Amino acid sequence: MQAILAVLVVVLLVLARGGAAADEFMFTKFARENVTTTGTAVVTSSGLLQLTNETNERFGHGFYPLPVRFKNTSTGAPLSFSTTFVVAIVPRYTDAHGHGMAFALAPSVAIPGAVAGKNLGLFNTSDNEGQARSEIVAVELDTALDEEFEDIDDNHVGVDVNSLRSVNSTTARFVDVRTYKFANLSLVSGNLLQVWIQYDGASTRLEVMVSPAGVPRPAGALVSCTVNLSSVVADDTYVGFSGANGAAVSSHYVLGWSFRLGGGRAPDLDLSKLPPLPSSKSKKTPLPMLLLATALLLAVVVLILVSAAVTVFVVRRRRFAEEEEDWEIEYGPHRISYKDLHAATRGFRDVVGAGGFGRVYHGVLPRSGAEVAVKKISHDSRQGLREFVSEIASMSRLRHRNLVQLLGYCRRQGELVLVYDYMVNGSLDKHLFTAGQPALSWEQRAKIVRGVAAGLLYLHEGWEQVVVHRDIKAGNVLLDAEMNGKLSDFGLALLYDHGSNPQTTRIVGTIGYLAPEMSKTGRATTNTDVFAFGAFLLEVACGRRPTENSDNADSPGLVDLVLECWKGGRIKDAMDPRIDKFDEDDLELVLKLGLLCSHPDPRRRPSMRQVVQMLEGAAPVPETMPEDLGSSGRIFGYNESFDEFVTMFPTTSEITTVTTQPSSSNSDEQ
Ligand SMILES: *[C@@H]1O[C@H](CO)[C@@H](O)[C@H](O)[C@H]1NC(C)=O
Ligand SMILES: *[C@@H]1O[C@H](CO)[C@@H](O)[C@H](O)[C@H]1NC(C)=O
Ligand SMILES: *[C@@H]1O[C@H](CO)[C@@H](O)[C@H](O)[C@H]1NC(C)=O
Ligand SMILES: *[C@@H]1O[C@H](CO)[C@@H](O)[C@H](O)[C@H]1NC(C)=O
Ligand SMILES: *[C@@H]1O[C@H](CO)[C@@H](O)[C@H](O)[C@H]1NC(C)=O
């Protein structure tokens, strides 16, 4: 009896399963025999089920070839099922794409009258009129908004029963496990999506879960509804997929699929085993993309060209960059562009002189063809720059044939460039003190000292303001082609109004030319210039510097030597031995005038006007005895108090700077 029963059960079971499908199947790679395809659908060589192929208004189906029975044959109760699949919807253009795809239960693999586009290839046009009984249940991934079917948006998941008017639908989204918040999910991103569908026969509840592939199955359903499959689908129902395009197109792919009928879940898909999508857009690049790429390429090329041009421009600009401040505007006409100077000096090549301040270059101005000396002064600070402001200010406005004419200037970062008339014969001290140079004749010397005296007189009396040069010496006298002496280097010049007193200021100048009273008064006056001019006269006549050895305070200065000669009645012995022919009276005049100008008492010194008159023979040299000019030679050297202020520099150095009142030094400039 038991054996008969057992046989009966086996027979019944075999009958029940008949030509029907297995309870469970899984594809991680499709073979052509595994699905029945219609329309545009194909199984690709890589194992993808490709439903559509970017042909307009077409659809494609891929169904499991054997029918599935979703109801219990004896009770008629619906059977549970579970399925999961991975799909990708790749739009041709992100802003214009096909209608979407669906997982479907359908009575046949070729649905009669099915239409593409919004009907998703599953329904015919009369299905949507109300009473249709197409026996179709579908889960749609709808990427188009069809108001006719009351679609909520163009990116939703819905359940369709016999009609495209979804029973229920929700915008595609998923819970991001990192934030525990809903995140939007684009169905047409071209990215892989995984869908889970769970149907419980007892409760007739259908639940749909969606997430990006790789994200675990969501716990809660995105869309759910109740549907009694027993009363909807046919006894022999086919399961599979449909994809449809309209005027715009996408490619709809199914990469893997697992299905289980009865209780429990469909087997998990091993995502790593899925076939790859065709490498995105290895196909034809759509025209807009091509245009975009071309435009982008052009833009990049243009950008590169422009930035190259800008770089060249900036480099050139920086190379020739200049600075300008308000105070310079009044000297505007004297400004010469750095570019012109660069050209004039052929890139600052011919160095004709150098000193503590910087270098002097020879140049030829392009327009006038005038020979110029270009002096480049580095200044690290504003203070350093201010040193030369007065030079620009005064020299650009002073005009005298015994002053070196400043033609213009240029200022840039850390650099001041001054342009002068070029003096062919260089500085006087070179001729006086450089061994090997042909000695200057007395005639030449006499002409030079008279020229310098005239220039200095102009500075003191001939201009609208009193200009104290503050650094008269052979080194600052330049010689033109005719050996005319011209006073140069107004870097230390001090200006004040006629009739007023100059303010106290820093003591500047060169050792040997500094008047002794400066250490007490702190003032540079025309008298202190006269003192320096006296030293200059003796220097030119004797061919010796005022102090031969500045390190040795005991060594007699030039004044003492000349005084000694005079006391001995042989003042002419002080003369430069290199002079062979000379006018005795003139030599004596120059030497005595030199001593007179070097008088330690400023009130006893002549003015430059008197000096010029005496040199021209228009006025006699006052009868003086050497004893009048100071009982002690020490007066002419440096006394101790003076040494305290003076920072010792070699006599050849450009400037000796001593600060007596640092706090007031700024306001005292000019
Ligand atoms: C799919 O087809 C291949 C080739 O015919 C076959 O080996 C495989 O078993 C099939 N897979 C399923 C799940 O039917
Ligand atoms: C798309 O599929 C249809 C039908 O199979 C076919 O006629 C057409 O040539 C295919 N188009 C492309 C671009 O593969
Ligand atoms: C549409 O489908 C219904 C079944 O749901 C069928 O009766 C009807 O004939 C179909 N219409 C066309 C035009 O194929
Ligand atoms: C998700 O999409 C909706 C509708 O398009 C939009 O209103 C919302 O801002 C989006 N949320 C995020 C986080 O992008
Ligand atoms: C589903 O429909 C079938 C046939 O129409 C019926 O026998 C069954 O009771 C229904 N099940 C539920 C849960 O409503």
mmCIF file with all atom_site columns, C-alpha atoms in Angstrom, residues 429-430 433-434 474-475 513 535 539 542-549 557-558 651-652:
data_model
loop_
_atom_site.group_PDB
_atom_site.id
_atom_site.type_symbol
_atom_site.label_atom_id
_atom_site.label_alt_id
_atom_site.label_comp_id
_atom_site.label_asym_id
_atom_site.label_entity_id
_atom_site.label_seq_id
_atom_site.pdbx_PDB_ins_code
_atom_site.Cartn_x
_atom_site.Cartn_y
_atom_site.Cartn_z
_atom_site.occupancy
_atom_site.B_iso_or_equiv
_atom_site.pdbx_formal_charge
_atom_site.auth_seq_id
_atom_site.auth_comp_id
_atom_site.auth_asym_id
_atom_site.auth_atom_id
_atom_site.pdbx_PDB_model_num
ATOM 1  C CA . ASP A 1 429 ? 91.232 111.649 -10.297 1.00 0.00 ? 429 ASP A CA 1
ATOM 2  C CA . LYS A 1 430 ? 92.156 108.996 -12.844 1.00 0.00 ? 430 LYS A CA 1
ATOM 3  C CA . PHE A 1 433 ? 96.595 109.664 -9.622  1.00 0.00 ? 433 PHE A CA 1
ATOM 4  C CA . THR A 1 434 ? 96.838 106.810 -12.082 1.00 0.00 ? 434 THR A CA 1
ATOM 5  C CA . ALA A 1 474 ? 88.615 115.183 -8.029  1.00 0.00 ? 474 ALA A CA 1
ATOM 6  C CA . GLY A 1 475 ? 86.757 111.901 -8.264  1.00 0.00 ? 475 GLY A CA 1
ATOM 7  C CA . TYR A 1 513 ? 87.162 117.099 2.253   1.00 0.00 ? 513 TYR A CA 1
ATOM 8  C CA . ALA A 1 535 ? 91.111 120.550 -0.693  1.00 0.00 ? 535 ALA A CA 1
ATOM 9  C CA . GLU A 1 539 ? 94.763 118.127 -4.834  1.00 0.00 ? 539 GLU A CA 1
ATOM 10 C CA . CYS A 1 542 ? 99.942 119.003 -5.911  1.00 0.00 ? 542 CYS A CA 1
ATOM 11 C CA . GLY A 1 543 ? 98.830 115.792 -7.586  1.00 0.00 ? 543 GLY A CA 1
ATOM 12 C CA . ARG A 1 544 ? 98.202 114.271 -4.150  1.00 0.00 ? 544 ARG A CA 1
ATOM 13 C CA . ARG A 1 545 ? 95.131 113.298 -2.243  1.00 0.00 ? 545 ARG A CA 1
ATOM 14 C CA . PRO A 1 546 ? 94.275 115.425 0.806   1.00 0.00 ? 546 PRO A CA 1
ATOM 15 C CA . THR A 1 547 ? 95.140 112.519 3.079   1.00 0.00 ? 547 THR A CA 1
ATOM 16 C CA . GLU A 1 548 ? 97.565 109.988 1.704   1.00 0.00 ? 548 GLU A CA 1
ATOM 17 C CA . ASN A 1 549 ? 97.128 107.596 4.541   1.00 0.00 ? 549 ASN A CA 1
ATOM 18 C CA . GLY A 1 557 ? 97.684 116.084 5.596   1.00 0.00 ? 557 GLY A CA 1
ATOM 19 C CA . LEU A 1 558 ? 98.152 117.894 2.296   1.00 0.00 ? 558 LEU A CA 1
ATOM 20 C CA . THR A 1 651 ? 89.362 108.030 0.478   1.00 0.00 ? 651 THR A CA 1
ATOM 21 C CA . THR A 1 652 ? 88.559 106.488 -2.853  1.00 0.00 ? 652 THR A CA 1
#
